[in-house]
Every structure is written in C-alpha cells, then in structure tokens.
mmCIF file of C-alpha atoms in Angstrom:
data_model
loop_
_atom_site.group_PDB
_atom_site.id
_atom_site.type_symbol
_atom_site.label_atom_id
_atom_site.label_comp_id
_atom_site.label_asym_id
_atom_site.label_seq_id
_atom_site.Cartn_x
_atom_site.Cartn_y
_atom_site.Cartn_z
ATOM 1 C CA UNK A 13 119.038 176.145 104.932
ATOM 2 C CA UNK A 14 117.706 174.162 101.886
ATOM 3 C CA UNK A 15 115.500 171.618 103.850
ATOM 4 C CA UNK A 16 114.180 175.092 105.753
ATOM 5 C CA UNK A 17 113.118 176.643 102.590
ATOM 6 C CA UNK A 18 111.595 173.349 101.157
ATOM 7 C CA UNK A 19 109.749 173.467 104.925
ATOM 8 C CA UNK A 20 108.665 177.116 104.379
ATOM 9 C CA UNK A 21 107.186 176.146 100.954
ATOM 10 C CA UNK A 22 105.451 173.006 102.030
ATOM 11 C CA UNK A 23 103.511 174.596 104.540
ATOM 12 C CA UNK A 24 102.008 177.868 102.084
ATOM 13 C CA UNK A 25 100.602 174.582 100.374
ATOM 14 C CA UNK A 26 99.068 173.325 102.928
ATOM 15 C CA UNK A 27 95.324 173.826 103.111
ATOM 16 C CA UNK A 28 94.525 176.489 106.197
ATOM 17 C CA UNK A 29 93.299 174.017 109.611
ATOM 18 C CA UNK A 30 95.047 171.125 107.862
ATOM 19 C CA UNK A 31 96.955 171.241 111.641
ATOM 20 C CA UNK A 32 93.644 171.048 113.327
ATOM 21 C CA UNK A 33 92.609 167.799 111.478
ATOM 22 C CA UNK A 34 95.656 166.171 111.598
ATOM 23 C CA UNK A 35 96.129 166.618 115.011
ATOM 24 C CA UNK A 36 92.749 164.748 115.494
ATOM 25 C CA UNK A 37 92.862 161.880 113.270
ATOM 26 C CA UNK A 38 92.753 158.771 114.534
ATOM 27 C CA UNK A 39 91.331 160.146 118.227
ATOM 28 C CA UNK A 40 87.606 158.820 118.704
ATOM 29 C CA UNK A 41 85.064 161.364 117.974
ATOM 30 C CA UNK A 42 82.684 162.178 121.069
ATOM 31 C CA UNK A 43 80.188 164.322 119.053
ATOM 32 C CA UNK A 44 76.999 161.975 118.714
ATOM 33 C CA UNK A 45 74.484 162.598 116.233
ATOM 34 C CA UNK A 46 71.617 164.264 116.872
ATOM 35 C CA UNK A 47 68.885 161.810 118.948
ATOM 36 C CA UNK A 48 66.172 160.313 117.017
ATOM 37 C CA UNK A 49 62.608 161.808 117.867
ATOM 38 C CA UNK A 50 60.051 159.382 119.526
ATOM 39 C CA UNK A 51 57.231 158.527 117.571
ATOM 40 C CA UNK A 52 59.054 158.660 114.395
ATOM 41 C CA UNK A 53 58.882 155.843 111.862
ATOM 42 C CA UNK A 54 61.968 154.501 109.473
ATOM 43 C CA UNK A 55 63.410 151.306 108.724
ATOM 44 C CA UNK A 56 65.688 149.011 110.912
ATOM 45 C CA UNK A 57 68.016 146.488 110.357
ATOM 46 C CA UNK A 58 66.097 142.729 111.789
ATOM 47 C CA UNK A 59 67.625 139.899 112.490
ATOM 48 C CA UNK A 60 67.103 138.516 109.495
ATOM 49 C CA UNK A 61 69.783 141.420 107.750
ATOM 50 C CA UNK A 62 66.132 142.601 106.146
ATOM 51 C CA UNK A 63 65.150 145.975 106.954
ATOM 52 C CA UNK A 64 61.483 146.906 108.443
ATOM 53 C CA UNK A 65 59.769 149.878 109.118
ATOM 54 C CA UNK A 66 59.552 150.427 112.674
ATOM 55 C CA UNK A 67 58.241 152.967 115.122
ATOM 56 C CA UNK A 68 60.700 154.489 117.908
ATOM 57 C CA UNK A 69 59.184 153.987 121.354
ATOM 58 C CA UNK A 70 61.687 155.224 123.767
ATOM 59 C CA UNK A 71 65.345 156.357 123.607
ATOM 60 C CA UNK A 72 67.762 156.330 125.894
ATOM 61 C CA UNK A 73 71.538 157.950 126.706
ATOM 62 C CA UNK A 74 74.534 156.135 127.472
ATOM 63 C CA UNK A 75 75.941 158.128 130.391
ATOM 64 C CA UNK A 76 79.892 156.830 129.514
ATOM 65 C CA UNK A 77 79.664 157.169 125.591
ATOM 66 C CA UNK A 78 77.037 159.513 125.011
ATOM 67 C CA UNK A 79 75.841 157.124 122.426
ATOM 68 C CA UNK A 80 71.941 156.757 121.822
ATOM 69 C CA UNK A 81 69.854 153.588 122.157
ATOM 70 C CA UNK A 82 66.270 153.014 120.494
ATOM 71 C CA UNK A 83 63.229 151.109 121.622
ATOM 72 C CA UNK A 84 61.960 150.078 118.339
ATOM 73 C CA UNK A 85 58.557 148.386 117.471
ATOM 74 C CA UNK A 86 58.436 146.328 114.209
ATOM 75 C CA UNK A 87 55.015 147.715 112.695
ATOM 76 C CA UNK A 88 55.008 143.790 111.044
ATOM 77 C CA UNK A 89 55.609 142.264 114.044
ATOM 78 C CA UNK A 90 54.141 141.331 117.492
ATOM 79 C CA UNK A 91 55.235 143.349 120.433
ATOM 80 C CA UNK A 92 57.662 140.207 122.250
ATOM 81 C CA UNK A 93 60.051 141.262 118.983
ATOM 82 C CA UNK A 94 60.864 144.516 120.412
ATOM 83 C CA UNK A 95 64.127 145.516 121.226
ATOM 84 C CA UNK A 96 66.666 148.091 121.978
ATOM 85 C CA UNK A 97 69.136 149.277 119.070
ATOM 86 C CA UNK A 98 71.521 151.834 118.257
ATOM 87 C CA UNK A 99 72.189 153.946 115.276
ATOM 88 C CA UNK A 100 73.998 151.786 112.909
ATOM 89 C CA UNK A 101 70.434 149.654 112.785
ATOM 90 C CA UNK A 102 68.828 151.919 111.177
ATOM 91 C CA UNK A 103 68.306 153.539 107.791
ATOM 92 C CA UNK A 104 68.549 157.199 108.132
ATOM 93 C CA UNK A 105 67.676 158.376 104.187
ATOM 94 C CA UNK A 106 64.062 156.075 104.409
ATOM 95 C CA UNK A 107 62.420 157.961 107.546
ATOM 96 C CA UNK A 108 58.642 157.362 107.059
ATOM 97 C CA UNK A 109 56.534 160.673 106.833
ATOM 98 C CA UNK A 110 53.375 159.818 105.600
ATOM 99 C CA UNK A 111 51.828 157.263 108.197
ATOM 100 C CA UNK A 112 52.751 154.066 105.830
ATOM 101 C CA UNK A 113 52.690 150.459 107.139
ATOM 102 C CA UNK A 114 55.361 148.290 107.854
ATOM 103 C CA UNK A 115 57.055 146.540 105.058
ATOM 104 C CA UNK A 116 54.955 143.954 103.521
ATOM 105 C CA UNK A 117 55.556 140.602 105.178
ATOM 106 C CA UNK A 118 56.131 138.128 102.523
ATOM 107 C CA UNK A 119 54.262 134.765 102.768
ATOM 108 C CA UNK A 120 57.596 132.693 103.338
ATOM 109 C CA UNK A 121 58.643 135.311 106.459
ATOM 110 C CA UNK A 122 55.772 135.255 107.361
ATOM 111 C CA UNK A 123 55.446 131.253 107.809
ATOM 112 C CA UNK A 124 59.095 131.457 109.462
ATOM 113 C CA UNK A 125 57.795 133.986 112.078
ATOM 114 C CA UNK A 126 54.843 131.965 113.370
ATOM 115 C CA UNK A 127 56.743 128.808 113.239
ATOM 116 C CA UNK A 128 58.903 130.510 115.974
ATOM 117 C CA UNK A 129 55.991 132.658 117.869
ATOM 118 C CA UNK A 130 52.596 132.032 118.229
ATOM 119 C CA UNK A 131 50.301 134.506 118.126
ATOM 120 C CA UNK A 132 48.395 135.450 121.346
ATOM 121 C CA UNK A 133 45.424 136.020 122.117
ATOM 122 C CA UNK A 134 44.489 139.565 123.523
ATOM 123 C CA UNK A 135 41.984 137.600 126.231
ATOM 124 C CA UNK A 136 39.208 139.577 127.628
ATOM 125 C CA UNK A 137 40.443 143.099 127.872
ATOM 126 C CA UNK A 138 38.420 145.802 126.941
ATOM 127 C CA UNK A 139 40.076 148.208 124.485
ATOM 128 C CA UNK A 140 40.548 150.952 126.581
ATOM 129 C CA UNK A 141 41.982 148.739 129.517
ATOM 130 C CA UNK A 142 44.088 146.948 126.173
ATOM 131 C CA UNK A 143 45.553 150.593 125.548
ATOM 132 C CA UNK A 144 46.120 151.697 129.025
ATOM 133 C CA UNK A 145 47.853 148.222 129.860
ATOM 134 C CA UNK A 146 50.238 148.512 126.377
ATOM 135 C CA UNK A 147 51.155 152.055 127.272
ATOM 136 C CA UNK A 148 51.818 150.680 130.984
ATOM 137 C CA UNK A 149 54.033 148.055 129.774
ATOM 138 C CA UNK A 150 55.300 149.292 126.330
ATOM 139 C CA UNK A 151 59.499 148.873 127.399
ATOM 140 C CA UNK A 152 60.502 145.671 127.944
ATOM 141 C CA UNK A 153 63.082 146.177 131.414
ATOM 142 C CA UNK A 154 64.815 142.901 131.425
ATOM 143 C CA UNK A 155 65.848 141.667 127.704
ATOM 144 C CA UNK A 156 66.982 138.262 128.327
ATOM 145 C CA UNK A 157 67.348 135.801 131.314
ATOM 146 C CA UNK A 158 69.861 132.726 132.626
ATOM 147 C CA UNK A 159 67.775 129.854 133.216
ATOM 148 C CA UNK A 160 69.438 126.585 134.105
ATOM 149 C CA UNK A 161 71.846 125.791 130.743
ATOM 150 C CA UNK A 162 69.356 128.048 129.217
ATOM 151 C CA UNK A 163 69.480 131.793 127.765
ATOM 152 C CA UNK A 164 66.495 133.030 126.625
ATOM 153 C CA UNK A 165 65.270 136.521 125.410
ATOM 154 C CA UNK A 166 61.853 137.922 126.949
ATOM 155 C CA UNK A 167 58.769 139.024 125.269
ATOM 156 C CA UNK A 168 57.301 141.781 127.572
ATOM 157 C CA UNK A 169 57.423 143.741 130.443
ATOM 158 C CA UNK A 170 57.663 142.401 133.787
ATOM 159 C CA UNK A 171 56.832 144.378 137.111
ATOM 160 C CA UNK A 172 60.220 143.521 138.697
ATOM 161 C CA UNK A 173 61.651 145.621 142.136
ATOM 162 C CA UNK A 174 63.033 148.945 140.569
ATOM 163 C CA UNK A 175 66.585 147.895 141.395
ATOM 164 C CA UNK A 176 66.071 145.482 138.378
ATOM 165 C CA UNK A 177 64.637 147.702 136.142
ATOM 166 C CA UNK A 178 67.748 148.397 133.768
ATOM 167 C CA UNK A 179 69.040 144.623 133.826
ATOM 168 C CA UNK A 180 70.260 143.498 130.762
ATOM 169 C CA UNK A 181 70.244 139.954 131.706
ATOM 170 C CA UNK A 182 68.585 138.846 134.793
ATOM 171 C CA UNK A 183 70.096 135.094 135.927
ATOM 172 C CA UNK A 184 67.608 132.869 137.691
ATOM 173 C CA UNK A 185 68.104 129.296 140.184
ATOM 174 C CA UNK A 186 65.785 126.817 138.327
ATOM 175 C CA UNK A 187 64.958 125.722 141.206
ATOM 176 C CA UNK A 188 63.743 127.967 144.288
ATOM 177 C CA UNK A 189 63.495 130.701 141.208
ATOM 178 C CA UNK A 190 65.462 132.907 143.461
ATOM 179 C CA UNK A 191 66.531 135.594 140.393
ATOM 180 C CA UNK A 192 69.962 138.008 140.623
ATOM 181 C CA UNK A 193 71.081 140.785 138.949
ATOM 182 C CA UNK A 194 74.770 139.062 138.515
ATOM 183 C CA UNK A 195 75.743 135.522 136.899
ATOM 184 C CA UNK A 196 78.144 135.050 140.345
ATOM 185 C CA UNK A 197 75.789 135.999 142.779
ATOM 186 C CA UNK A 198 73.882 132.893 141.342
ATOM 187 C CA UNK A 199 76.625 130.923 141.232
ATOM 188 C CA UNK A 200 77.769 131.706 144.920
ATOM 189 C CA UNK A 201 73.665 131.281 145.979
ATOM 190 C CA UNK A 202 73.688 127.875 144.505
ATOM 191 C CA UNK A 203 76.617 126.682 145.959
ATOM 192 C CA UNK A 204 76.323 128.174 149.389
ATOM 193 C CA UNK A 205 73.024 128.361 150.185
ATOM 194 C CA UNK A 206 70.367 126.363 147.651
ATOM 195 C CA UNK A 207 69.567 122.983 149.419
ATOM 196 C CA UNK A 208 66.691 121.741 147.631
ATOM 197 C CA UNK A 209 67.408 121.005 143.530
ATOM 198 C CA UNK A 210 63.416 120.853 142.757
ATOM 199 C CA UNK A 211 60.269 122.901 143.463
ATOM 200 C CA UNK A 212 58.759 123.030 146.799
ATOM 201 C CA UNK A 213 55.473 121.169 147.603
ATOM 202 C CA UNK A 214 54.378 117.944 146.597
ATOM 203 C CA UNK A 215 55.369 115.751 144.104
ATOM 204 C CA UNK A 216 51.800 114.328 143.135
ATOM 205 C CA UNK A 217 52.983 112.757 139.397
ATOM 206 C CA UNK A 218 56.109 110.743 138.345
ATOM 207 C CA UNK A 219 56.386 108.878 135.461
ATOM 208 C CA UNK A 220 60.059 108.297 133.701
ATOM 209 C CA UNK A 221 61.819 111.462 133.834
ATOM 210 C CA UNK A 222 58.517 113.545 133.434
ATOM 211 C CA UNK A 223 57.421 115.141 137.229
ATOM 212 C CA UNK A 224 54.599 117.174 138.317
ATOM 213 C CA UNK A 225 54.756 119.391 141.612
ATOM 214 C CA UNK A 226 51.711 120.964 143.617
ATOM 215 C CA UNK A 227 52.241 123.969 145.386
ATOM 216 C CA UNK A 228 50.637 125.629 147.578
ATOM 217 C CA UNK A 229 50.285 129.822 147.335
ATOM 218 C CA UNK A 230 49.503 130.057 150.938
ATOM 219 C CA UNK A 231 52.390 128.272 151.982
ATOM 220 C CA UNK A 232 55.250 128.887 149.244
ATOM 221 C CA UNK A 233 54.169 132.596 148.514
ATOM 222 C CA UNK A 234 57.589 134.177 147.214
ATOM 223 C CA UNK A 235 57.978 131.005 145.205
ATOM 224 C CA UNK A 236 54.741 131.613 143.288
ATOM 225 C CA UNK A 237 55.095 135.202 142.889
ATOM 226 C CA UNK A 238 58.398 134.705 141.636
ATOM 227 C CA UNK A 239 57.435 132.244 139.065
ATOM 228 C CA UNK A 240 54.499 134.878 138.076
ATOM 229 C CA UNK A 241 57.140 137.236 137.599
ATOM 230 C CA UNK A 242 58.831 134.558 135.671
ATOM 231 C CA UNK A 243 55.718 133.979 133.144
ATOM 232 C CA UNK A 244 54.882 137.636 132.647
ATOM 233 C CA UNK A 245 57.878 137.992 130.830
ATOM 234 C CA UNK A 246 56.560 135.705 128.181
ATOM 235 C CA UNK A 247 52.797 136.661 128.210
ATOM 236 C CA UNK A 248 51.742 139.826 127.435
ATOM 237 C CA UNK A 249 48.295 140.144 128.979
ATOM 238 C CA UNK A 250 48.612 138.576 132.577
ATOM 239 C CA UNK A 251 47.457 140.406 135.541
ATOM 240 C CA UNK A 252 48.105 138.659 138.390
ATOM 241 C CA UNK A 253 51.430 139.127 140.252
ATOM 242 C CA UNK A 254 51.683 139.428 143.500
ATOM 243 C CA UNK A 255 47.910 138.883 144.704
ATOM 244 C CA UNK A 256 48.515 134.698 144.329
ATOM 245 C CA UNK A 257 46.889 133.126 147.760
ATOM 246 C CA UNK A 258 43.649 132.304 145.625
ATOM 247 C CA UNK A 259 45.485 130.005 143.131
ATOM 248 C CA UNK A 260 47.465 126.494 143.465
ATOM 249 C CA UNK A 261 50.605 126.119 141.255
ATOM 250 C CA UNK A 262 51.607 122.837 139.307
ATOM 251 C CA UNK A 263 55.239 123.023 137.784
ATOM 252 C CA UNK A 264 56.398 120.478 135.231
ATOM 253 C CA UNK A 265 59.919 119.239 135.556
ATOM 254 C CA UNK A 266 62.014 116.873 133.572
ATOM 255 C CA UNK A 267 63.823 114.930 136.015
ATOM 256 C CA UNK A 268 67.891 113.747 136.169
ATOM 257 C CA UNK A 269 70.932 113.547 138.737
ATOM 258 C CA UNK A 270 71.492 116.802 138.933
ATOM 259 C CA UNK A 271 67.652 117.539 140.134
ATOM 260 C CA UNK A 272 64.307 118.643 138.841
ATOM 261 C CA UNK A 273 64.239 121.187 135.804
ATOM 262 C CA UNK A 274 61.485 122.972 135.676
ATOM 263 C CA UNK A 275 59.758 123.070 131.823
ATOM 264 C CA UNK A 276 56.898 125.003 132.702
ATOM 265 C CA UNK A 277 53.893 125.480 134.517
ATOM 266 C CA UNK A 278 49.977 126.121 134.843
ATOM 267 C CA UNK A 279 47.794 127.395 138.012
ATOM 268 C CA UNK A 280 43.829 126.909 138.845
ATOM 269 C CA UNK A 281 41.483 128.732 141.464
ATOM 270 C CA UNK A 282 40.745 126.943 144.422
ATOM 271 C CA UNK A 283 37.249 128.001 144.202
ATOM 272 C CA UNK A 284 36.002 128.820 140.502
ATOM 273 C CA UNK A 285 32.300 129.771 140.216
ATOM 274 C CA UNK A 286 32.968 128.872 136.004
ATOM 275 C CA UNK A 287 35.089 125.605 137.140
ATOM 276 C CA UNK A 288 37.555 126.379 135.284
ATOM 277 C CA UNK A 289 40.555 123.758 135.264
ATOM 278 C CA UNK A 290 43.494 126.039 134.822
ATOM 279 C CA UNK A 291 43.569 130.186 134.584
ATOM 280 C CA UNK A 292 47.078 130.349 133.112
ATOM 281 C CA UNK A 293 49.289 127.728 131.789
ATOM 282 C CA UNK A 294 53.072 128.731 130.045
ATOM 283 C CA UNK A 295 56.048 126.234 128.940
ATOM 284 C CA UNK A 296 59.310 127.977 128.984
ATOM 285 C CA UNK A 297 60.182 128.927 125.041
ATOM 286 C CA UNK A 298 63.499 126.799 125.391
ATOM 287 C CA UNK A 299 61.173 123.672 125.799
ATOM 288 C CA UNK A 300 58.019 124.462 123.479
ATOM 289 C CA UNK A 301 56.797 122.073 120.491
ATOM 290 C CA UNK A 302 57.829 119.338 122.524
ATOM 291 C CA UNK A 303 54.210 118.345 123.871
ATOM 292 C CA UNK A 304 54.688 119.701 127.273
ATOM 293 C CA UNK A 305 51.635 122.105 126.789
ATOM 294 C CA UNK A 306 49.495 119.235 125.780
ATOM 295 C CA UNK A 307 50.420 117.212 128.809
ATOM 296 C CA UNK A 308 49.707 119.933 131.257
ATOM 297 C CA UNK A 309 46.455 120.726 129.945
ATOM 298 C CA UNK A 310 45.786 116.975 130.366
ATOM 299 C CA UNK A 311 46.678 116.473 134.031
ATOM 300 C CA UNK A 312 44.273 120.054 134.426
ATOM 301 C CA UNK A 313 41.203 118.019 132.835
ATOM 302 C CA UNK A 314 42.604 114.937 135.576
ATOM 303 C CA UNK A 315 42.549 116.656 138.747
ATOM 304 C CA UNK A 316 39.165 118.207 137.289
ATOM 305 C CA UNK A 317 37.667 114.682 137.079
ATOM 306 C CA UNK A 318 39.394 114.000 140.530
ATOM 307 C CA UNK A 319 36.901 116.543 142.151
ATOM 308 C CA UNK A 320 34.195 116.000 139.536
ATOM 309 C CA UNK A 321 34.049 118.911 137.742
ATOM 310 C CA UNK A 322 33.874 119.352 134.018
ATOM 311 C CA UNK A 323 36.307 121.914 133.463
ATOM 312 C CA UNK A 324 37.269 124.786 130.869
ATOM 313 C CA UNK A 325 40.417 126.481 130.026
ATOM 314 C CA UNK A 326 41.160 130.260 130.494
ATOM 315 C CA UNK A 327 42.502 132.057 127.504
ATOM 316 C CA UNK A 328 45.793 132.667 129.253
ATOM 317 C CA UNK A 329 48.634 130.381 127.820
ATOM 318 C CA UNK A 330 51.735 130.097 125.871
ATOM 319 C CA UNK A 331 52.903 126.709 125.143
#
C-alpha cells in the first residue's frame, strides 16, 4: 500500500503527455523537415569545412528515408564542383534574400582551386545556345566513376542510356570502355569475357612504356562513342556523341604486364576545310600535370606534317 501511494503521487507530478514522449524516445523520428525551395540561395558546408553561398538547383526524395537531397551550385565556383548534399550541409539561419554573391574567394583559395581545376574555356557557343545547353545539362547523373585502380569524381553531365541516369558510381573496363552500373558485373565482364587488355586499332607509336593507338570511327563505332561518353563527363561544352564516323580517335596508354592503360585521348576530322590537327583532346584528371597533354598535342602537329598540313588546335581540351 505505501509504494502504491508513493506511485499515485509520482504520477500527479508528472507533466501531462510525459507518457507520449517517453514512449518515443530513443525511436528514429520519420518527420523530415520541410524541403528546401529551388532557386533559393544560403550557405553550404565545402570540402574545405568553409561554408559558401550556393544556389539550390534541384532536390530530390529518398523514397526509403524520406530524407531530402540538394543539387547545389557554388556561386564561387565552376559548375564540375557541383554536387548533391543533404541537410546537415547547410546553414539554415544565413539563407540569402537579397541576390548577394558568393562568399568572397580569398586569394590563397583561390590559388588552391585552380591548381586543382583549370578553367575552361566556353568555346564558340553563342549565349543563347550557352544558356539553353547549361539548362540542358545543369544535373550532373553519374557523380563518380571506377576506372582501372582509379576513382574519380565527374565534372558534368553526360547523355548516358536512361537506365544509368541515377548511378552513383558508374565502373568502367579501361580497356574496351565497356561501362556497368555494378563493380561485379565488371569484375565478372573482365574475367569472362574481355580478351583484348588495350584499345582496338593500330598501335602506330611505342616508345618505353608510352603507346599511341589509331582508331578508326567507322570500324570501332561503340568504342568511340563510348569514350565520347567517357570525355563529356569532364568537359562541359562538347557536342559530339554519338554522330563520330567523321573523326579518327588516338588514345594514349601507359604500357605494363597487365596491358595498356589508357591516360587519355584526342580526335581530328578526316577532312577539315580549317586543317585543323585535333577537334578535342582530354587526359583523364587521375593522370593530368604529368605532360601527357603536351605530348598529344605534339604527335597532332606530327601526323599534320605527315600529310603536310599546317595545323591548328580546336578550343576543346582538358589536359
């Protein structure tokens, strides 16, 4: 009877739906906040644990969780440093209102950021065709890929089959570039069905461990269209996919037992009424400021002397 009265007492004291939240503490909460409105500007938390003002893109739902995800664009930054984050990024109490710029790059960040990306050139496009391609290809759909020992991020959109169009991380065979939504479906291609451990075509250069292969579009079509698909994930304003036939492909490889890993590559017209020597020309960001650019752009200028032709560069390149 005297533990039932001290009962009785304890509970008059305690505070009215105190059984409600005690009853729920430590369960996970499924009530999400309420989604961030595209177009709206605040800042984010960068990989450098600074935070920027950014601009919300897209958004997204996760179908399990009914957490949020945000396409952000860093108003400092070029367009390859966009990326997806969620809610803990960002810094709800500074949302932008008045139209303000980005936080003010400092001169050291600043040198860091084009030490590590070089800024592109917008090419030829006219600025309405400039707006109607960023709008086209404002999400990025793949956010990293598995090349060789490699993992890289990606830069920009890429017009991959739809079934890819939500892969996180898309894993690739460095050498028929055969690409796969799964790291074991690589690993079972490569080991059941990849014969040939270096690009098709002809091997017209060797010289130590440094290789150069000619291929021809007409002949190894999915092979350049892949590796198109392959580029345009680091260059932002190429246009050519699918429509290769008029072009011949030369992929650099550095060479050892295991076969020929490719570095990068660069492609010319067959017939070019400016003689140009290459239209596009990209080394793979896990081998850049190692001279690989300047040695394609020099075998370009050789095979130009080889058919007598002076020779110019398109402003189409990353290396």
């Amino acid at each position: 009877p005297a533990a039932d009265s001290k009962q009785a007492a304890a509970n008059r004291l305690r505070p009215a739906g105190s059984d409600l939240l005690s009853s729920s503490m430590g369960a996970p909460s499924t009530t999400s906040h309420v989604p961030l409105e595209i177009g709206c500007k605040l800042l984010c938390r960068w990989r450098d644990d600074q935070y920027w003002m950014c601009e919300v893109i897209e958004r997204r739902q996760n179908i399990e969780t009914n957490e949020w995800q945000y396409y952000v664009h860093y108003l400092s930054f070029n367009r390859r440093m966009d990326e997806w984050v969620g809610i803990e990024r960002f810094d709800l109490g500074a949302q932008e209102t008045t139209g303000a710029d980005g936080k003010k790059v400092t001169r050291n960040i600043k040198r860091k950021f084009d030490e590590s990306h070089h800024a592109e050139e917008e090419g030829e496009l006219d600025p309405i065709t400039l707006k109607e391609h960023e709008e086209a290809t404002k999400v990025k759909n793949i956010n990293r890929i598995a090349f060789g020992k490699y993992e890289m991020n990606t830069w920009y959109f890429s017009p991959f089959p739809k079934e890819y169009a939500n892969c996180d991380t898309l894993y690739w065979c460095e050498y028929d570039l055969s690409y796969f939504a799964r790291r074991e479906h690589l690993e079972r291609y490569v080991r059941t069905r990849c014969k040939r451990f270096h690009p098709p075509g002809d091997e017209i250069f060797r010289q130590g461990e440094m290789a150069v292969f000619e291929i021809d579009s007409r002949q190894e079509r999915v092979f350049c269209e892949n590796l198109c698909l392959l580029a345009k994930l680091f260059l932002d304003h190429k246009t050519l996919y699918y429509d290769v036939q008029p072009f011949l492909f030369y992929v650099i490889c550095v060479c050892d037992e295991q076969g020929a890993h490719m570095v990068g590559y660069f492609s010319k017209e067959r017939v070019s009424q400016e003689e140009f020597n290459l239209a596009c020309i990209i080394t793979l960001p896990c081998y850049q400021r190692r001279g690989y650019g300047k040695f394609m752009i020099a075998i370009s200028y050789e095979l130009s002397k080889r058919e007598k032709k002076l020779g110019a560069i398109i402003r189409n390149n990353v290396y």
